[in-house]
């Protein structure tokens, strides 16, 4: 080993040890800084909030002009969440009238129905962000400390004249003293932190254990409003229970029809297709009951996969983690594949991933012989449509064309056709290579089993499922007749599987806990596993009154060998 190589090795070793020592010594200070500084922006319904950490024995909602609401609930280590409203509801305008809007009422409903679910979601997010902040700061401290100590020591071990035992002892004493100093400083900073200050202005809300307010005026208003809120909350739950019972009774009567045939034919499996669930707990609860009945009737293996064509959530917030968790359990044991809609966000995608729900954005996956691919919606629309944001610069048509580029080469050779999940009709334009979906709408839907020239250039065979409109329509069969091997592509415009109103008004709007305002609809799509082609469908709807309608099977495409 040359002297130069030896010097470099000594410097690197000194840096590594110094960086490790700096990280260990400063870790108490880094932890304190990470906890104190962690925060993130979110929307609770349509109300923008900043979420951070407190350690005063409560979780707090800071409304600003109306004071603070304290809730005597904390998580591990006594840490609670501080939600500070940072602006007016961002959905129905910027005036004070927005505080009486559907969006604001929906936000209140989230607290009324299950505040613990919101607290759990925020607690997990804060914990995750605090850990990320801690390790980032530790990395910075280790790098900076390692460089500085290496420069001071000039790449040589400390105390060069001492024996290694004495040197180790001195380093241990110095390190312990520095670490103790770091701990004392961190504790002092923690006690000086505003989030650690005790609550001194809490006025208990009569009849609601663990809840208090900081303003006597707000307390008086809350005391007067509470009976009204409790009455309406109870009424919402009673109506939801009645709706679920009505659906169950009507479904049983509908399925008792001896003429109704739902079983897949030999060689077929079912894709259970949904769209626009949009955070409706009532819709999720009803579909869970419906699917349990269908599974009992059809058998465990008949339904190969569930798909949701966008808008799983209503606003893509951290607080909706509890809904994503519920949706994941709607049909246990059956894979769920989704595409991002314009009410979903990167937060939604992370929540889906945490629950094992697949989002195959431009990356096909295979489930029980069926191939599925998705093209995530590049836009985000606020809860009541007040703002549409597209930071990506990608248009709907471009995302459809991107999916087409993935599908075309993937279908070379003897490969089953693809189930394509898109959200908005505009993205179908790009996928099909047409200027407007109106061209597809003009195709004669009465020829769903007879090949014809439809004026649309051949497209990849398979299924295209879309949502967004909250109203279902009859599937459109596009015939691929440019070769001797005739295939077909079925474009399915799905309705809302949450029964959610997409055009809310002041006195008509959906909440996560209210009964559906529109038909709750799902589609059973029968697929020939060998070819991936859709061979039929059944539409199942549950109306706002709870009346269930199950259509008879409608065949699509040509008869296939083995059916």
Coordinates of C-alpha atoms in Angstrom, one line a residue:
X1 CA 0.0 0.0 0.0
X2 CA 1.4 3.4 -1.0
X3 CA 1.7 6.2 1.5
X4 CA -0.9 8.2 -0.5
X5 CA -3.4 5.3 -0.4
X6 CA -2.8 4.9 3.3
X7 CA -3.5 8.6 3.9
X8 CA -6.7 8.5 2.0
X9 CA -7.9 5.4 3.9
X10 CA -7.0 7.1 7.2
X11 CA -9.0 10.3 6.3
X12 CA -12.0 8.2 5.2
X13 CA -11.9 6.2 8.4
X14 CA -11.7 9.4 10.4
X15 CA -14.6 10.9 8.5
X16 CA -16.8 7.7 9.0
X17 CA -16.2 7.6 12.8
X18 CA -16.6 11.4 13.1
X19 CA -19.9 11.3 11.2
X20 CA -21.2 8.5 13.3
X21 CA -20.2 10.3 16.5
X22 CA -21.8 13.5 15.4
X23 CA -25.1 11.7 14.5
X24 CA -25.3 10.0 17.9
X25 CA -24.4 13.0 19.9
X26 CA -26.8 15.3 18.2
X27 CA -29.7 12.8 17.9
X28 CA -31.6 14.1 20.9
X29 CA -31.6 17.7 19.5
X30 CA -32.5 16.4 16.0
X31 CA -35.4 14.4 17.4
X32 CA -36.7 17.5 19.3
X33 CA -36.4 19.6 16.1
X34 CA -38.2 17.0 14.0
X35 CA -41.1 16.8 16.4
X36 CA -41.5 20.5 16.8
X37 CA -41.2 21.3 13.1
X38 CA -43.3 18.5 11.5
X39 CA -46.4 19.8 9.8
X40 CA -48.3 19.3 6.5
X41 CA -51.2 21.0 4.7
X42 CA -54.4 19.1 4.1
X43 CA -58.1 19.6 3.4
X44 CA -60.7 18.5 5.8
X45 CA -63.6 18.3 3.4
X46 CA -63.2 21.7 1.6
X47 CA -61.6 23.5 4.5
X48 CA -57.8 24.0 4.2
X49 CA -55.9 23.1 7.4
X50 CA -52.3 23.0 8.5
X51 CA -51.7 19.9 10.7
X52 CA -48.9 19.9 13.3
X53 CA -48.0 18.4 16.7
X54 CA -48.9 19.4 20.3
X55 CA -48.0 18.0 23.6
X56 CA -50.5 19.7 26.0
X57 CA -52.8 16.7 26.7
X58 CA -55.3 17.6 23.9
X59 CA -55.8 17.5 20.2
X60 CA -56.9 21.0 19.0
X61 CA -58.9 22.6 16.2
X62 CA -57.9 26.2 15.8
X63 CA -60.6 28.0 13.8
X64 CA -59.0 31.4 14.2
X65 CA -61.7 34.0 14.8
X66 CA -64.0 31.5 16.5
X67 CA -61.3 30.3 19.0
X68 CA -60.1 26.8 19.6
X69 CA -61.8 23.5 20.2
X70 CA -60.0 21.1 22.5
X71 CA -60.4 17.3 22.5
X72 CA -58.9 15.3 25.3
X73 CA -57.4 12.7 23.1
X74 CA -53.7 12.1 22.4
X75 CA -51.6 9.4 20.9
X76 CA -48.3 7.7 21.9
X77 CA -46.2 9.8 24.3
X78 CA -49.1 12.2 24.9
X79 CA -48.7 13.8 21.6
X80 CA -51.8 15.3 20.0
X81 CA -52.6 17.0 16.6
X82 CA -53.1 20.7 16.1
X83 CA -55.4 21.5 13.1
X84 CA -55.3 25.1 12.2
X85 CA -57.8 26.4 9.6
X86 CA -55.8 28.4 7.1
X87 CA -58.5 29.9 5.0
X88 CA -62.2 29.8 4.0
X89 CA -63.7 26.7 2.3
X90 CA -62.2 26.3 -1.1
X91 CA -65.1 25.1 -3.1
X92 CA -68.1 27.4 -3.4
X93 CA -66.5 30.9 -3.6
X94 CA -64.5 33.1 -1.3
X95 CA -67.3 34.8 0.5
X96 CA -68.6 34.3 4.0
X97 CA -71.6 32.5 2.5
X98 CA -69.3 29.6 1.9
X99 CA -69.4 28.8 5.6
X100 CA -73.0 27.7 5.1
X101 CA -72.1 25.7 1.9
X102 CA -72.5 22.0 1.4
X103 CA -68.7 21.7 1.6
X104 CA -68.5 23.3 5.0
X105 CA -71.3 21.0 6.3
X106 CA -69.5 18.0 4.9
X107 CA -66.4 18.9 6.8
X108 CA -68.5 19.1 10.1
X109 CA -69.9 15.7 9.3
X110 CA -66.5 14.1 9.3
X111 CA -65.9 15.2 12.9
X112 CA -69.4 14.3 14.0
X113 CA -69.5 10.8 12.6
X114 CA -66.1 9.5 13.5
X115 CA -63.4 12.0 14.8
X116 CA -61.3 9.0 15.8
X117 CA -60.8 8.0 12.2
X118 CA -59.6 11.5 11.3
X119 CA -57.2 11.5 14.4
X120 CA -55.8 8.1 13.4
X121 CA -55.1 9.2 9.8
X122 CA -53.4 12.4 10.9
X123 CA -51.4 10.6 13.6
X124 CA -50.0 8.2 11.1
X125 CA -49.1 11.0 8.7
X126 CA -47.4 13.0 11.4
X127 CA -45.5 10.1 12.7
X128 CA -44.3 9.2 9.2
X129 CA -43.2 12.8 8.4
X130 CA -41.5 13.2 11.8
X131 CA -39.4 10.1 11.1
X132 CA -38.5 11.3 7.6
X133 CA -37.5 14.7 9.0
X134 CA -35.4 13.1 11.7
X135 CA -33.4 10.9 9.3
X136 CA -32.9 13.8 6.9
X137 CA -31.6 16.0 9.7
X138 CA -29.5 13.2 11.0
X139 CA -27.9 12.8 7.6
X140 CA -27.1 16.5 7.4
X141 CA -25.7 16.6 10.9
X142 CA -23.6 13.5 10.2
X143 CA -22.2 14.9 7.0
X144 CA -21.4 18.3 8.4
X145 CA -20.1 17.0 11.7
X146 CA -18.0 14.4 9.9
X147 CA -16.4 17.0 7.6
X148 CA -15.7 19.5 10.4
X149 CA -14.2 16.9 12.8
X150 CA -12.1 15.5 10.0
X151 CA -10.7 18.9 9.2
X152 CA -10.0 19.6 12.9
X153 CA -8.3 16.3 13.3
X154 CA -6.6 16.6 9.9
X155 CA -7.4 13.0 9.2
X156 CA -5.6 11.7 12.3
X157 CA -7.0 9.9 15.4
X158 CA -7.6 12.3 18.4
X159 CA -4.9 12.5 21.1
X160 CA -2.1 11.0 19.1
X161 CA 0.3 10.9 22.0
X162 CA -1.9 8.7 24.2
X163 CA -2.2 5.0 24.2
X164 CA -5.3 3.5 22.5
X165 CA -6.9 2.6 25.9
X166 CA -6.4 6.2 27.2
X167 CA -7.6 7.6 23.8
X168 CA -10.7 5.4 23.9
X169 CA -11.5 6.4 27.5
X170 CA -11.1 10.1 26.7
X171 CA -13.3 9.8 23.6
X172 CA -15.9 8.0 25.6
X173 CA -16.0 10.6 28.3
X174 CA -16.1 13.5 25.8
X175 CA -18.8 11.7 23.8
X176 CA -20.9 11.0 26.9
X177 CA -20.6 14.7 28.1
X178 CA -21.6 16.0 24.6
X179 CA -24.5 13.6 24.4
X180 CA -25.7 14.6 27.9
X181 CA -25.4 18.3 26.9
X182 CA -27.5 17.5 23.8
X183 CA -30.1 15.8 25.9
X184 CA -30.3 18.7 28.4
X185 CA -30.6 21.2 25.6
X186 CA -33.3 19.2 23.8
X187 CA -35.3 18.8 26.9
X188 CA -35.0 22.6 27.6
X189 CA -36.1 23.4 24.0
X190 CA -39.0 20.9 24.3
X191 CA -40.3 22.6 27.4
X192 CA -40.0 26.1 25.8
X193 CA -41.9 24.9 22.7
X194 CA -45.4 26.5 22.3
X195 CA -46.9 23.1 21.6
X196 CA -46.0 22.0 25.1
X197 CA -47.7 24.9 26.8
X198 CA -50.7 23.9 29.0
X199 CA -54.2 24.7 28.0
X200 CA -55.5 27.4 30.3
X201 CA -58.6 28.7 28.6
X202 CA -60.6 25.5 28.2
X203 CA -64.3 25.8 28.8
X204 CA -66.0 22.3 29.0
X205 CA -68.9 21.8 26.5
X206 CA -71.8 20.5 28.6
X207 CA -72.9 17.0 27.8
X208 CA -69.9 16.2 25.7
X209 CA -67.1 14.6 27.8
X210 CA -63.6 15.5 26.8
X211 CA -64.5 18.4 24.6
X212 CA -63.9 22.1 25.5
X213 CA -63.7 25.5 23.8
X214 CA -61.5 28.5 24.3
X215 CA -64.2 31.1 23.6
X216 CA -67.3 31.7 25.8
X217 CA -69.2 33.0 22.8
X218 CA -68.3 29.8 20.8
X219 CA -69.3 27.7 23.8
X220 CA -72.7 29.3 24.0
X221 CA -73.3 28.8 20.3
X222 CA -72.1 25.2 20.5
X223 CA -74.3 24.5 23.4
X224 CA -77.3 25.8 21.4
X225 CA -76.4 24.0 18.2
X226 CA -75.4 20.7 19.7
X227 CA -79.0 19.3 20.1
X228 CA -79.6 20.1 16.5
X229 CA -76.4 18.5 15.3
X230 CA -77.0 15.4 17.4
X231 CA -80.6 15.1 16.1
X232 CA -79.4 15.4 12.5
X233 CA -76.5 13.0 13.0
X234 CA -78.9 10.4 14.5
X235 CA -81.3 11.0 11.6
X236 CA -78.5 10.5 9.0
X237 CA -77.5 7.2 10.7
X238 CA -81.1 6.0 10.8
X239 CA -81.7 6.8 7.2
X240 CA -78.4 5.0 6.2
X241 CA -79.5 1.9 8.2
X242 CA -83.0 2.0 6.6
X243 CA -81.4 2.4 3.1
X244 CA -79.1 -0.6 3.7
X245 CA -82.0 -2.7 4.9
X246 CA -84.1 -1.7 1.9
X247 CA -81.3 -2.7 -0.5
X248 CA -80.9 -6.0 1.2
X249 CA -84.6 -6.8 0.9
X250 CA -84.9 -5.7 -2.7
X251 CA -81.8 -7.5 -3.8
X252 CA -83.1 -10.8 -2.3
X253 CA -86.3 -10.4 -4.2
X254 CA -84.5 -9.5 -7.4
X255 CA -82.2 -12.5 -7.2
X256 CA -85.1 -14.8 -6.5
X257 CA -86.3 -14.4 -10.1
X258 CA -85.8 -17.9 -11.7
X259 CA -85.2 -16.4 -15.1
X260 CA -82.2 -14.3 -14.0
X261 CA -78.9 -15.9 -14.9
X262 CA -75.7 -14.4 -13.5
X263 CA -73.3 -17.4 -13.6
X264 CA -70.3 -17.0 -16.0
X265 CA -70.2 -19.5 -18.9
X266 CA -67.4 -22.0 -19.2
X267 CA -64.1 -20.3 -19.8
X268 CA -65.4 -16.9 -18.4
X269 CA -64.6 -14.9 -15.4
X270 CA -66.2 -11.7 -14.0
X271 CA -64.6 -8.3 -13.7
X272 CA -66.6 -6.4 -11.1
X273 CA -66.4 -2.8 -12.6
X274 CA -67.0 0.3 -10.5
X275 CA -66.3 4.0 -10.7
X276 CA -66.6 7.2 -8.6
X277 CA -67.1 5.7 -5.2
X278 CA -66.0 9.1 -3.9
X279 CA -65.6 8.4 -0.2
X280 CA -69.2 7.3 0.4
X281 CA -69.2 5.1 3.5
X282 CA -72.8 4.3 2.9
X283 CA -72.2 3.2 -0.6
X284 CA -69.2 1.1 0.5
X285 CA -71.3 -0.6 3.2
X286 CA -74.1 -1.4 0.7
X287 CA -71.7 -2.8 -1.9
X288 CA -70.0 -4.9 0.7
X289 CA -73.4 -6.5 1.5
X290 CA -74.3 -6.9 -2.2
X291 CA -71.0 -8.5 -3.0
X292 CA -71.3 -11.0 -0.2
X293 CA -74.6 -12.1 -1.6
X294 CA -73.1 -12.3 -5.1
X295 CA -70.1 -14.3 -3.9
X296 CA -72.4 -16.8 -2.2
X297 CA -74.5 -17.2 -5.3
X298 CA -71.7 -17.3 -7.9
X299 CA -68.9 -19.0 -5.9
X300 CA -65.6 -17.8 -4.6
X301 CA -63.8 -18.0 -7.9
X302 CA -66.3 -16.4 -10.3
X303 CA -65.2 -12.8 -9.7
X304 CA -61.6 -12.5 -10.7
X305 CA -61.0 -8.8 -10.0
X306 CA -62.6 -5.6 -8.9
X307 CA -61.8 -2.4 -10.7
X308 CA -62.5 1.3 -9.9
X309 CA -62.3 3.7 -12.7
X310 CA -61.2 6.7 -10.7
X311 CA -62.4 9.0 -7.9
X312 CA -62.0 6.5 -5.1
X313 CA -62.0 9.4 -2.6
X314 CA -63.9 12.7 -2.5
X315 CA -60.9 15.0 -2.1
X316 CA -57.7 13.0 -1.8
X317 CA -56.9 14.0 1.7
X318 CA -55.0 12.4 4.6
X319 CA -58.2 12.2 6.6
X320 CA -59.7 9.8 4.0
X321 CA -57.3 7.0 4.9
X322 CA -60.1 5.4 6.9
X323 CA -62.3 5.3 3.8
X324 CA -59.6 3.7 1.6
X325 CA -59.1 1.1 4.4
X326 CA -62.8 0.3 4.3
X327 CA -62.9 0.2 0.5
X328 CA -60.0 -2.3 0.5
X329 CA -62.2 -4.7 2.5
X330 CA -65.4 -4.4 0.4
X331 CA -64.8 -7.8 -1.2
X332 CA -62.1 -9.6 0.8
X333 CA -59.8 -11.9 -1.0
X334 CA -60.5 -10.4 -4.5
X335 CA -57.8 -8.2 -6.0
X336 CA -58.7 -4.5 -6.4
X337 CA -57.2 -2.5 -9.2
X338 CA -57.8 1.3 -9.6
X339 CA -57.0 4.3 -11.6
X340 CA -56.5 7.7 -10.2
X341 CA -59.4 10.1 -10.8
X342 CA -59.5 13.9 -10.6
X343 CA -60.7 13.8 -7.0
X344 CA -57.8 11.6 -6.0
X345 CA -54.2 12.8 -5.2
X346 CA -50.7 11.4 -4.6
X347 CA -51.9 11.0 -0.9
X348 CA -54.7 8.7 -2.2
X349 CA -52.2 6.6 -4.2
X350 CA -50.0 6.2 -1.1
X351 CA -53.0 5.1 0.9
X352 CA -54.1 2.7 -1.8
X353 CA -50.6 1.2 -1.8
X354 CA -50.6 0.8 2.0
X355 CA -53.8 -1.2 1.7
X356 CA -52.4 -3.5 -1.1
X357 CA -54.6 -1.9 -3.8
X358 CA -52.9 -1.9 -7.2
X359 CA -52.6 1.2 -9.4
X360 CA -51.0 -0.1 -12.6
X361 CA -50.3 3.3 -14.1
X362 CA -48.8 2.7 -17.5
X363 CA -47.6 -0.7 -16.2
X364 CA -49.8 -3.7 -17.0
X365 CA -50.4 -6.3 -14.3
X366 CA -51.9 -9.8 -14.6
X367 CA -54.6 -11.2 -12.4
X368 CA -56.0 -14.7 -12.9
X369 CA -55.1 -14.5 -16.6
X370 CA -56.6 -11.1 -17.1
X371 CA -54.3 -8.2 -18.0
X372 CA -55.1 -4.7 -16.6
X373 CA -53.5 -1.3 -17.2
X374 CA -54.4 2.2 -16.0
X375 CA -53.7 5.8 -17.1
X376 CA -53.9 8.1 -14.1
X377 CA -55.9 11.3 -14.5
X378 CA -53.4 14.2 -14.5
X379 CA -55.8 16.7 -13.0
X380 CA -57.2 17.4 -9.5
X381 CA -60.6 18.9 -8.9
X382 CA -61.6 20.3 -5.5
X383 CA -64.5 18.7 -3.7
X384 CA -67.3 20.7 -5.2
X385 CA -65.5 21.6 -8.4
X386 CA -64.4 25.1 -7.5
X387 CA -60.9 24.6 -8.8
X388 CA -59.3 22.3 -11.4
X389 CA -55.5 21.9 -11.2
X390 CA -53.2 20.2 -13.6
X391 CA -49.5 20.8 -12.6
X392 CA -48.3 18.0 -15.0
X393 CA -49.2 19.9 -18.2
X394 CA -50.4 16.5 -19.6
X395 CA -53.8 16.6 -21.3
X396 CA -56.5 14.0 -21.0
X397 CA -55.9 12.9 -24.6
X398 CA -52.2 12.6 -24.0
X399 CA -52.6 10.3 -21.0
X400 CA -54.9 8.1 -23.2
X401 CA -52.3 8.1 -25.9
X402 CA -49.6 7.1 -23.4
X403 CA -51.7 4.1 -22.3
X404 CA -52.1 3.1 -26.0
X405 CA -48.3 3.2 -26.5
X406 CA -48.0 0.7 -23.6
X407 CA -50.8 -1.5 -24.8
X408 CA -49.9 -1.7 -28.5
X409 CA -46.5 -3.4 -28.2
X410 CA -47.7 -5.5 -25.3
X411 CA -50.3 -7.2 -27.4
X412 CA -47.9 -8.4 -30.1
X413 CA -48.2 -12.2 -30.3
X414 CA -50.6 -14.5 -28.6
X415 CA -51.4 -12.4 -25.5
X416 CA -54.9 -11.9 -24.1
X417 CA -56.6 -8.5 -24.6
X418 CA -56.3 -5.8 -22.0
X419 CA -58.7 -4.3 -19.5
X420 CA -57.9 -0.5 -19.7
X421 CA -58.9 1.8 -16.8
X422 CA -59.3 5.5 -17.5
X423 CA -61.2 8.1 -15.7
X424 CA -62.4 10.9 -18.0
X425 CA -64.0 10.4 -21.4
X426 CA -61.4 12.8 -22.8
X427 CA -58.6 10.3 -22.1
X428 CA -60.5 7.7 -24.2
X429 CA -60.1 10.0 -27.2
X430 CA -56.3 9.7 -27.0
X431 CA -56.5 5.9 -26.4
X432 CA -58.8 5.2 -29.4
X433 CA -57.1 7.8 -31.6
X434 CA -60.3 9.8 -32.3
X435 CA -60.8 13.5 -32.1
X436 CA -63.7 13.2 -29.8
X437 CA -65.6 10.5 -28.0
X438 CA -68.7 11.8 -29.8
X439 CA -67.5 9.7 -32.7
X440 CA -67.8 6.6 -30.6
X441 CA -71.1 7.7 -29.2
X442 CA -72.4 7.7 -32.8
X443 CA -71.7 4.0 -33.2
X444 CA -74.8 2.0 -33.5
X445 CA -75.2 0.2 -30.1
X446 CA -77.7 -2.2 -31.5
X447 CA -75.0 -4.1 -33.3
X448 CA -73.2 -5.3 -30.3
X449 CA -73.1 -8.9 -31.6
X450 CA -72.7 -8.3 -35.3
X451 CA -69.5 -7.1 -36.9
X452 CA -69.7 -4.0 -39.0
X453 CA -67.6 -1.1 -40.3
X454 CA -68.0 1.5 -37.5
X455 CA -65.8 4.2 -38.9
X456 CA -63.3 3.9 -36.1
X457 CA -59.8 2.6 -37.0
X458 CA -58.9 -0.8 -35.4
X459 CA -57.9 -0.4 -31.8
X460 CA -56.4 -2.9 -29.3
X461 CA -59.0 -5.5 -28.4
X462 CA -60.3 -5.7 -24.9
X463 CA -62.2 -3.5 -22.5
X464 CA -62.0 0.3 -21.8
X465 CA -63.7 1.3 -18.5
X466 CA -64.3 5.0 -17.7
X467 CA -66.1 7.0 -15.0
X468 CA -66.3 10.7 -14.2
X469 CA -69.9 11.4 -15.4
X470 CA -71.7 9.5 -12.6
X471 CA -74.2 8.2 -15.1
X472 CA -73.9 4.8 -16.8
X473 CA -74.7 4.2 -20.4
X474 CA -74.9 1.1 -22.7
X475 CA -71.6 -0.4 -23.6
X476 CA -70.3 0.5 -27.1
X477 CA -68.8 -2.3 -29.1
X478 CA -66.1 -1.2 -31.6
X479 CA -65.3 -3.9 -34.2
X480 CA -61.8 -4.5 -35.3
X481 CA -62.3 -5.8 -38.9
X482 CA -59.1 -4.8 -40.8
X483 CA -57.8 -8.4 -40.6
X484 CA -59.3 -11.8 -41.0
X485 CA -59.2 -12.3 -37.2
X486 CA -62.2 -10.2 -36.1
X487 CA -62.0 -8.9 -32.6
X488 CA -63.8 -6.2 -30.6
X489 CA -63.2 -3.5 -28.0
X490 CA -66.0 -2.6 -25.5
X491 CA -66.1 0.9 -24.1
X492 CA -68.0 1.0 -20.8
X493 CA -69.2 4.3 -19.4
X494 CA -69.8 3.4 -15.7
X495 CA -72.0 5.2 -13.2
X496 CA -71.2 6.1 -9.6
X497 CA -70.6 3.2 -7.3
X498 CA -71.1 5.6 -4.3
X499 CA -74.4 7.0 -5.5
X500 CA -72.8 10.5 -5.3
X501 CA -74.2 13.6 -6.7
X502 CA -71.7 15.3 -9.1
X503 CA -73.5 18.6 -9.4
X504 CA -74.3 19.6 -5.8
X505 CA -76.5 22.5 -4.9
X506 CA -77.2 24.2 -1.6
X507 CA -79.9 21.8 -0.6
X508 CA -78.8 18.7 -2.5
X509 CA -75.3 17.3 -1.9
X510 CA -73.7 14.1 -0.9
X511 CA -71.7 13.4 2.2
X512 CA -69.7 10.3 3.2
X513 CA -72.5 9.3 5.7
X514 CA -75.7 10.2 3.8
X515 CA -77.7 7.9 1.6
X516 CA -77.1 8.0 -2.2
X517 CA -78.7 10.7 -4.2
X518 CA -78.2 8.9 -7.5
X519 CA -78.4 5.3 -8.6
X520 CA -75.5 3.3 -7.1
X521 CA -74.4 1.2 -10.0
X522 CA -71.8 -1.5 -10.6
X523 CA -71.3 -3.7 -13.7
X524 CA -70.6 -7.4 -13.9
X525 CA -68.4 -7.8 -17.0
X526 CA -68.1 -11.3 -18.4
X527 CA -64.7 -11.9 -19.9
X528 CA -63.4 -14.9 -21.9
X529 CA -60.1 -15.7 -20.1
X530 CA -58.4 -17.2 -23.2
X531 CA -58.8 -14.1 -25.3
X532 CA -59.4 -11.3 -22.8
X533 CA -62.5 -10.2 -24.8
X534 CA -65.7 -9.1 -23.0
X535 CA -68.6 -11.4 -23.9
X536 CA -71.4 -9.9 -21.9
X537 CA -72.4 -7.7 -19.0
X538 CA -75.0 -7.3 -16.3
X539 CA -75.9 -3.9 -14.7
X540 CA -76.8 -3.8 -11.0
X541 CA -78.2 -0.6 -9.6
X542 CA -79.5 0.4 -6.2
X543 CA -81.7 3.5 -6.5
X544 CA -82.0 6.3 -3.9
X545 CA -85.1 4.6 -2.5
X546 CA -83.2 1.3 -2.0
X547 CA -84.8 -0.5 -4.9
X548 CA -82.4 -2.9 -6.6
X549 CA -82.5 -3.7 -10.3
X550 CA -80.4 -6.4 -11.8
X551 CA -80.5 -6.5 -15.6
X552 CA -80.5 -9.7 -17.5
X553 CA -77.3 -10.7 -19.2
X554 CA -76.6 -8.8 -22.5
X555 CA -74.2 -10.6 -24.8
X556 CA -71.4 -8.7 -26.5
X557 CA -69.2 -9.6 -29.4
X558 CA -69.1 -12.9 -31.3
X559 CA -69.7 -16.4 -29.8
X560 CA -66.3 -17.9 -28.8
X561 CA -65.2 -21.5 -29.0
X562 CA -65.6 -23.1 -25.6
X563 CA -68.5 -21.0 -24.4

